[in-house]
Short mmCIF file of C-alpha atoms in Angstrom, two decimals:
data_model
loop_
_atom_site.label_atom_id
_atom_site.label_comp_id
_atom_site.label_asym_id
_atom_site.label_seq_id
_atom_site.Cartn_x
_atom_site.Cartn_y
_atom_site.Cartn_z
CA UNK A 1 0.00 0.00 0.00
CA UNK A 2 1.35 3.69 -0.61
CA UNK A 3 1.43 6.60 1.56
CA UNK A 4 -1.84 7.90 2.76
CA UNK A 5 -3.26 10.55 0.80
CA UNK A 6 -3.49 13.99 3.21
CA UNK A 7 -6.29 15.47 4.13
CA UNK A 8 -5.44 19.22 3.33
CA UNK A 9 -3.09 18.32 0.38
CA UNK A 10 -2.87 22.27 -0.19
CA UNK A 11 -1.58 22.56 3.08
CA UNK A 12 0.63 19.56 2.30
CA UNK A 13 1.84 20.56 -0.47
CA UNK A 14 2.87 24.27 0.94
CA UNK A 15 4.85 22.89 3.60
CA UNK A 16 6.30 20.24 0.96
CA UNK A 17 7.73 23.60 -0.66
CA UNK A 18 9.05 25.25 2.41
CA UNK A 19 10.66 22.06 3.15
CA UNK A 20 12.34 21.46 0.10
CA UNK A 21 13.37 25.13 -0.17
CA UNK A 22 14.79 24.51 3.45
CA UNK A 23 17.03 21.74 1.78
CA UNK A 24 18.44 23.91 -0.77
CA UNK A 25 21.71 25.89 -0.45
CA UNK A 26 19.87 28.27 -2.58
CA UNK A 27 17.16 29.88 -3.86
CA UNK A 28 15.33 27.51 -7.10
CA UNK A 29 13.03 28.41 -9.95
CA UNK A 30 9.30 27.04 -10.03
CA UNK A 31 10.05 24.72 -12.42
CA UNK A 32 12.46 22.93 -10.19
CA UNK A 33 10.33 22.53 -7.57
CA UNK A 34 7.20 21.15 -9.66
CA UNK A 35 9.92 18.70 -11.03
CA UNK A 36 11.14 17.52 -7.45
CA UNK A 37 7.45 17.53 -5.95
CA UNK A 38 5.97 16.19 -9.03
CA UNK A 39 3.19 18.79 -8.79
CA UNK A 40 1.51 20.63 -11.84
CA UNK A 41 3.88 24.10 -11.96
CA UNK A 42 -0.09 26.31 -11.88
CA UNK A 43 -0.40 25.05 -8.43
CA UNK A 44 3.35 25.80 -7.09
CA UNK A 45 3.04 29.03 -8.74
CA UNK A 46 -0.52 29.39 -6.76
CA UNK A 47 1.07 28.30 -3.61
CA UNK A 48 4.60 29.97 -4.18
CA UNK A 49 1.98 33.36 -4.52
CA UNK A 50 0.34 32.53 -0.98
CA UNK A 51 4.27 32.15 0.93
CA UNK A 52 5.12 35.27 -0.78
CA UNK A 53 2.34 37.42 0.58
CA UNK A 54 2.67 35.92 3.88
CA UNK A 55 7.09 36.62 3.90
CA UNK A 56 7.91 33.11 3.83
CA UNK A 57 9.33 32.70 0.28
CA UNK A 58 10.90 35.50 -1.45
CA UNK A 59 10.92 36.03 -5.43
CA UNK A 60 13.46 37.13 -6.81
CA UNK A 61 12.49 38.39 -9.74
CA UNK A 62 16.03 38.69 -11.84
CA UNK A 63 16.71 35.17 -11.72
CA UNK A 64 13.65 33.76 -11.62
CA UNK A 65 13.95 31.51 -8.48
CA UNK A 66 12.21 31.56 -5.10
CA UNK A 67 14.25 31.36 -1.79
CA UNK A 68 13.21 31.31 1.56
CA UNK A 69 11.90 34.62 2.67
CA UNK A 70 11.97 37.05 6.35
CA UNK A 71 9.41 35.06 7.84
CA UNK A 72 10.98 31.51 7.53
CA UNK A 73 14.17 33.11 9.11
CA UNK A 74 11.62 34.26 11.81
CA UNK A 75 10.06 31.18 12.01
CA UNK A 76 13.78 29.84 12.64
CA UNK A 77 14.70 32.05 15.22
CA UNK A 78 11.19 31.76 16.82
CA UNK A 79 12.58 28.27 17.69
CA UNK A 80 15.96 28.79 18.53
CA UNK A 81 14.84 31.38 21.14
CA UNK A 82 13.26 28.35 22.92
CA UNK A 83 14.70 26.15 24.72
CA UNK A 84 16.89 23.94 22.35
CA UNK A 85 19.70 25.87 21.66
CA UNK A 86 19.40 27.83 24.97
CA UNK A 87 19.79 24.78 26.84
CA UNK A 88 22.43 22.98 24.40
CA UNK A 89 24.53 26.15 24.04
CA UNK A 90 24.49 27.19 27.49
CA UNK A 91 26.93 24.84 29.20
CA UNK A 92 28.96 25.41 25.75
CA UNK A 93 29.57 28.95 26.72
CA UNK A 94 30.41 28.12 30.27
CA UNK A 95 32.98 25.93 29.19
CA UNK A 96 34.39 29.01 26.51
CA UNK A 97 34.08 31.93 29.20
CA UNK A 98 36.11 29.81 32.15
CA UNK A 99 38.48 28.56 29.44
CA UNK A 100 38.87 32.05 28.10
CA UNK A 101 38.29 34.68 31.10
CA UNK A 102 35.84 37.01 28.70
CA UNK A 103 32.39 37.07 28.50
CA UNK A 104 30.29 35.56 25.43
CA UNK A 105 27.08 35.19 24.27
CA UNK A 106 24.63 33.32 22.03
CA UNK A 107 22.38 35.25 19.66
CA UNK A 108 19.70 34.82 17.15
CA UNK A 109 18.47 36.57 14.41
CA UNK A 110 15.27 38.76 14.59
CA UNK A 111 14.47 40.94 11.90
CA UNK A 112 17.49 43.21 11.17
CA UNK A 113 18.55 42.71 14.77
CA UNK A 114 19.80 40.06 16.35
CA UNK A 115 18.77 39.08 19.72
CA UNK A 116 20.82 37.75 22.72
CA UNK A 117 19.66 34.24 24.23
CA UNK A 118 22.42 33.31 26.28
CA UNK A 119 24.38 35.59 28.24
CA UNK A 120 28.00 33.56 30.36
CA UNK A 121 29.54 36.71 32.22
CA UNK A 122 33.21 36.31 33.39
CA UNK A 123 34.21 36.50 36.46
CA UNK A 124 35.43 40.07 37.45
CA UNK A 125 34.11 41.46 34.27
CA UNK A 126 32.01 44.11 33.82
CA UNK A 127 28.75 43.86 32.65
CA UNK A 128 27.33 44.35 28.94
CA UNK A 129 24.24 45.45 27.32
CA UNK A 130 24.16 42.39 25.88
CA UNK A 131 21.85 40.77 27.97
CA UNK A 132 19.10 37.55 26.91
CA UNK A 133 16.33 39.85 25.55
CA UNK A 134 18.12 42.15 24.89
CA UNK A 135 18.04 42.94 20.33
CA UNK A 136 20.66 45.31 18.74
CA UNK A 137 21.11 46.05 14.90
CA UNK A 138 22.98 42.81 13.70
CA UNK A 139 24.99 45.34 11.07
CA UNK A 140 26.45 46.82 14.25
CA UNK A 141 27.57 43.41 16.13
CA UNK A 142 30.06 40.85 15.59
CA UNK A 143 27.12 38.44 16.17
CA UNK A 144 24.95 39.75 13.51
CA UNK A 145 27.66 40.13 10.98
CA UNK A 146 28.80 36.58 11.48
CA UNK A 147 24.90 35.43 10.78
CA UNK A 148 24.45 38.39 7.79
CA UNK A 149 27.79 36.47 6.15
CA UNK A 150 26.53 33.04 6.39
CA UNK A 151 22.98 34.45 4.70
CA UNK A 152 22.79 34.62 0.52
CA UNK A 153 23.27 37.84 -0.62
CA UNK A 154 19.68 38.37 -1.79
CA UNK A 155 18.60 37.74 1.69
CA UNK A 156 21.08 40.35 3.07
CA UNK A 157 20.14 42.98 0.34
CA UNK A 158 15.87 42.42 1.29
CA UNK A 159 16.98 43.02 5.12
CA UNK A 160 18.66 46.31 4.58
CA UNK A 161 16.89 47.81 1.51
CA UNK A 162 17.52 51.37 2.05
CA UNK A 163 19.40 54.42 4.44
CA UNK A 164 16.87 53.78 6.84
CA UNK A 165 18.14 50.54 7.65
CA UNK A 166 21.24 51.83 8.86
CA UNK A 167 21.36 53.04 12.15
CA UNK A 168 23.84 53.84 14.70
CA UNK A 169 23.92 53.32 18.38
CA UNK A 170 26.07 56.50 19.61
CA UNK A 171 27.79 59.01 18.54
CA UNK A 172 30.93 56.63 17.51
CA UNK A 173 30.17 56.45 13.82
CA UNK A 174 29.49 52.94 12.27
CA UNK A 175 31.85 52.31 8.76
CA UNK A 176 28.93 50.08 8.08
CA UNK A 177 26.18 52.81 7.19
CA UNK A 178 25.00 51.66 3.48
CA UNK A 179 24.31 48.27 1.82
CA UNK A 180 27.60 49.10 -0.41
CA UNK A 181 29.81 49.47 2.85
CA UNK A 182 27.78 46.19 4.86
CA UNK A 183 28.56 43.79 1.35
CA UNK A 184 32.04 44.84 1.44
CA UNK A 185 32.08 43.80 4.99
CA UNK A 186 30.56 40.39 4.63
CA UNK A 187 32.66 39.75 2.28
CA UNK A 188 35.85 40.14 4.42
CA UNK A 189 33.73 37.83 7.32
CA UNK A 190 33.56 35.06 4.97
CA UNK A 191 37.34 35.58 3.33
CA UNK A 192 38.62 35.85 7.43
CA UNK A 193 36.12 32.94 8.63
CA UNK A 194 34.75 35.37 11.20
CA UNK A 195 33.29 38.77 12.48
CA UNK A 196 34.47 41.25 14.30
CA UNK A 197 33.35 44.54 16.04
CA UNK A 198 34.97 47.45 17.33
CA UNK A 199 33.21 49.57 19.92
CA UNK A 200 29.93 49.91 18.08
CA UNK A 201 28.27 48.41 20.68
CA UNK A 202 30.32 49.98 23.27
CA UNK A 203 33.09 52.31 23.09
CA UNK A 204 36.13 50.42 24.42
CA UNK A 205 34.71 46.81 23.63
CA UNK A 206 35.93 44.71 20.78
CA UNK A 207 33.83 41.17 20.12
CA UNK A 208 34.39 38.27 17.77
CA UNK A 209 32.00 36.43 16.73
CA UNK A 210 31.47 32.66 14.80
CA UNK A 211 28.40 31.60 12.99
CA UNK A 212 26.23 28.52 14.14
CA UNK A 213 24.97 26.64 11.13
CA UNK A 214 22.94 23.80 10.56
CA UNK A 215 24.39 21.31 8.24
CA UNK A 216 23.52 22.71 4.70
CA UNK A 217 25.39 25.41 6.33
CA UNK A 218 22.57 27.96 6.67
CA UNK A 219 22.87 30.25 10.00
CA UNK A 220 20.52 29.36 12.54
CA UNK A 221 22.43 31.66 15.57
CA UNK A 222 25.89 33.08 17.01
CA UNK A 223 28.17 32.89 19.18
CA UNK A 224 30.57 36.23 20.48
CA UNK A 225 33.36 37.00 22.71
CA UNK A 226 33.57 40.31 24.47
CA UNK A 227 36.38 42.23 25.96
CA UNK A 228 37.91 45.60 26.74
CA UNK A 229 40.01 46.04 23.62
CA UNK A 230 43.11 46.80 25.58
CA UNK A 231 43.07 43.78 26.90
CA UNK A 232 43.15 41.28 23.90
CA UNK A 233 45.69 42.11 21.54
CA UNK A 234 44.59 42.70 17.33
CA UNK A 235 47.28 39.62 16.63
CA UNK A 236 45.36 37.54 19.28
CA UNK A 237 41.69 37.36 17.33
CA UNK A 238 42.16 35.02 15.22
CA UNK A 239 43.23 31.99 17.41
CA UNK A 240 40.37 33.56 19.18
CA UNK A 241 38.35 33.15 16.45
CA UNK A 242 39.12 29.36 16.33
CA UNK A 243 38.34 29.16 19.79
CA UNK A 244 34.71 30.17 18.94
CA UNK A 245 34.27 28.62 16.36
CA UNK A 246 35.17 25.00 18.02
CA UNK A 247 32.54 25.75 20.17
CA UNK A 248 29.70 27.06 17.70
CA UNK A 249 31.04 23.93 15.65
CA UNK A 250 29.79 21.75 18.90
CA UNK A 251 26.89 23.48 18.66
CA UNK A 252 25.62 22.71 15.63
CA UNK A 253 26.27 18.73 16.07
CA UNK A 254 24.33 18.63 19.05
CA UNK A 255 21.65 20.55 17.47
CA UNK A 256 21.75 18.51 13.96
CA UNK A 257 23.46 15.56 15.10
CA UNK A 258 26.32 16.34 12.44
CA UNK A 259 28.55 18.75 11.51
CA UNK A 260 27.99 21.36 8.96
CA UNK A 261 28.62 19.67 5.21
#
């Protein structure tokens, strides 16, 4: 006997799509996802119509293909704000902060902000406004920009359409304050294997940052270091960096059982 036949097969068939689109490194045209669902390409364009209007697939017009949109990464984050990754990154971070001396923190993605989860303050160190529930602009974080880099560039570009996206927290001026400035940026993340920040947060407080992915390699949170900037030397961040990402590595096998591919 075959599968039974579903009930709402137009519900079925939408989350058959935002599965399969889930799967994908990247965003696919209509025709391929008829083809792989072995559906008749009127109703995928019906039901590719309904996800749009609702945020959860994105068309990209130019190349013809449809990607996951905002609200499946809010969806995402909706979950890893609960208690999963909270309670599987938690004792992570202990383990990084008493091995390291600094602070550090686990974030998600909300929006255009990121929002903190996890907070493991060091001993003796003074507190941050990084605090769980606390959400910042992720173009301003090491947290954010390790989770914009690990996000396809048409996903970056929808978050951050215009000037008004930009915003700064004090009167230390960003060098992230346009699109141009934030690609150029990413682009050094993912060349350097990690993010950095530099008192945008805080005067006087450098972070790095690693992405946690699942394992198609798409960004599901992030983990940071914070310090005084005196105290951890430029030279130092990168074996820093590996540090972090060891641990946001961890992370994403006990969240998906394997490592990233």
């Amino acid at each position: 006997m075959g599968a039974p036949k579903p009930k709402v097969p137009a519900a079925d068939n939408t989350l058959r799509i935002l599965r399969l689109l889930s799967s994908r490194r990247g965003p696919q045209p209509a025709s391929a996802i008829a083809t792989a669902l072995e559906l008749p390409r009127s109703t995928v364009y019906q039901l590719l119509a309904v996800l749009e209007d609702h945020g959860l697939v994105m068309h990209l017009k130019e190349e013809k293909r449809y990607g996951l949109g905002l609200g499946a990464f809010e969806l995402s984050s909706a979950y890893s704000r609960q208690e999963p990754i909270s309670r599987l990154g938690r004792p992570l971070l202990a383990g990084l902060v008493d091995a390291l001396g600094e602070s550090a923190h686990l974030a998600v993605l909300h929006g255009r902000d990121v929002l903190y989860i996890v907070e493991e303050r060091a001993k003796g160190r003074p507190s941050l406004v990084t605090d769980v529930g606390v959400r910042l602009p992720s173009h301003l974080t090491a947290s954010g920009r390790a989770i914009l880099a690990a996000l396809p560039k048409p996903q970056v570009r929808a978050l951050y359409p215009n000037a008004a996206a930009f915003v700064s927290r004090h009167e230390t001026t960003s060098p992230i304050s346009g699109y141009s400035a934030l690609s150029r940026h990413l682009d050094d993340v993912r060349t350097r294997g990690f993010a950095t920040e530099h008192g945008e947060v805080t005067p006087g407080f450098g972070s790095v940052a690693a992405a946690v992915t699942d394992h198609l390699g798409w960004p599901t949170a992030a983990i940071a270091v914070t310090f005084i900037e005196d105290r951890v030397q430029a030279e130092e961040w990168p074996a820093l960096a590996a540090r972090i990402q060891k641990v946001a590595n961890e992370l994403t096998t006990r969240l998906y059982g394997r490592p990233k591919a």
